């Protein structure tokens, strides 16, 4: 049975083609991975593009939370690149606040 040891929710930008497969490949037996795509129509490394991504993150987080995951992983390096660790912390706190599920970046 999938997920009897735990469920991981993974959020990735819609342009990401690798992270989901890595999580599925590396998940230990009994741990299931559930993914949601973050809509990102302007995928460039700018503050404006990052704001668009953040805005769409909550919808994706709520979608993956519906699978009753134990943790949510925000899989996008743009937050760390443009805003440093404070940006990562803000995103994690935003996801946790909205879903009531622990989140990490």
Coordinates of C-alpha atoms in Angstrom, one line a residue:
X1 CA 0.0 0.0 0.0
X2 CA 1.3 3.4 -0.9
X3 CA 1.9 6.0 1.7
X4 CA 1.6 3.8 4.8
X5 CA 4.8 5.3 6.2
X6 CA 4.2 8.8 5.0
X7 CA 3.1 11.1 2.2
X8 CA 5.2 13.9 0.7
X9 CA 3.6 16.7 -1.2
X10 CA 5.8 18.3 -3.8
X11 CA 5.1 21.7 -5.5
X12 CA 7.0 22.5 -8.7
X13 CA 6.7 25.2 -11.2
X14 CA 4.9 24.1 -14.3
X15 CA 8.2 24.3 -16.3
X16 CA 10.1 21.9 -14.1
X17 CA 10.5 18.4 -15.6
X18 CA 12.9 16.7 -13.2
X19 CA 12.0 17.1 -9.6
X20 CA 8.9 15.0 -9.6
X21 CA 10.7 12.1 -11.1
X22 CA 13.6 12.4 -8.6
X23 CA 11.2 12.3 -5.6
X24 CA 9.4 9.2 -7.0
X25 CA 12.7 7.5 -7.7
X26 CA 14.2 8.2 -4.3
X27 CA 11.2 7.7 -2.0
X28 CA 11.6 4.9 0.4
X29 CA 9.2 2.0 0.4
X30 CA 5.9 3.0 2.0
X31 CA 6.4 6.7 1.3
X32 CA 4.2 8.1 -1.5
X33 CA 4.8 11.3 -3.4
X34 CA 2.0 13.6 -4.5
X35 CA 2.7 16.6 -6.8
X36 CA 1.0 19.8 -7.8
X37 CA 2.2 22.2 -10.5
X38 CA 2.5 25.9 -9.8
X39 CA 1.3 27.9 -12.8
X40 CA 4.1 30.3 -13.9
X41 CA 3.4 32.1 -17.2
X42 CA 6.5 34.4 -17.0
X43 CA 9.4 32.0 -16.0
X44 CA 12.3 34.4 -15.7
X45 CA 14.5 35.3 -12.8
X46 CA 13.0 38.7 -11.8
X47 CA 11.1 40.0 -8.8
X48 CA 8.0 40.4 -10.9
X49 CA 8.1 36.8 -12.1
X50 CA 8.7 35.6 -8.6
X51 CA 5.7 37.5 -7.3
X52 CA 3.5 35.7 -9.9
X53 CA 4.9 32.4 -8.8
X54 CA 4.3 33.1 -5.1
X55 CA 0.7 34.2 -5.9
X56 CA 0.0 30.9 -7.6
X57 CA 1.8 28.8 -5.0
X58 CA -1.1 28.7 -2.5
X59 CA -3.5 27.2 -5.0
X60 CA -1.0 24.4 -5.8
X61 CA -0.4 23.9 -2.1
X62 CA -4.1 23.5 -1.3
X63 CA -4.4 21.1 -4.2
X64 CA -1.6 18.8 -2.9
X65 CA -2.8 19.2 0.7
X66 CA -6.1 17.6 -0.3
X67 CA -4.1 14.3 -0.6
X68 CA -3.6 14.6 3.2
X69 CA 0.2 14.8 2.9
X70 CA 2.4 14.9 6.0
X71 CA 4.8 17.6 4.6
X72 CA 4.9 19.9 1.6
X73 CA 8.1 20.5 -0.3
X74 CA 8.4 23.7 -2.3
X75 CA 10.6 22.7 -5.2
X76 CA 11.8 25.9 -6.8
X77 CA 15.1 27.6 -6.4
X78 CA 14.0 31.0 -7.6
X79 CA 13.0 32.1 -4.1
X80 CA 16.4 31.4 -2.7
X81 CA 18.2 33.0 -5.7
X82 CA 16.3 36.2 -5.6
X83 CA 15.4 36.7 -2.0
X84 CA 17.8 34.5 -0.1
X85 CA 17.0 32.4 2.9
X86 CA 14.4 34.9 4.1
X87 CA 12.4 34.3 0.8
X88 CA 12.5 30.6 1.4
X89 CA 11.4 31.0 5.0
X90 CA 8.5 33.3 3.9
X91 CA 7.3 30.7 1.3
X92 CA 7.4 27.9 3.8
X93 CA 5.5 29.9 6.4
X94 CA 3.0 31.0 3.8
X95 CA 2.3 27.4 2.7
X96 CA 2.1 26.1 6.3
X97 CA -0.2 29.0 7.3
X98 CA -2.7 28.2 4.5
X99 CA -2.6 24.4 4.6
X100 CA -1.8 23.7 8.3
X101 CA 0.9 21.3 7.0
X102 CA 4.6 21.7 7.7
X103 CA 6.4 23.0 4.6
X104 CA 10.0 23.2 3.5
X105 CA 11.9 24.6 0.5

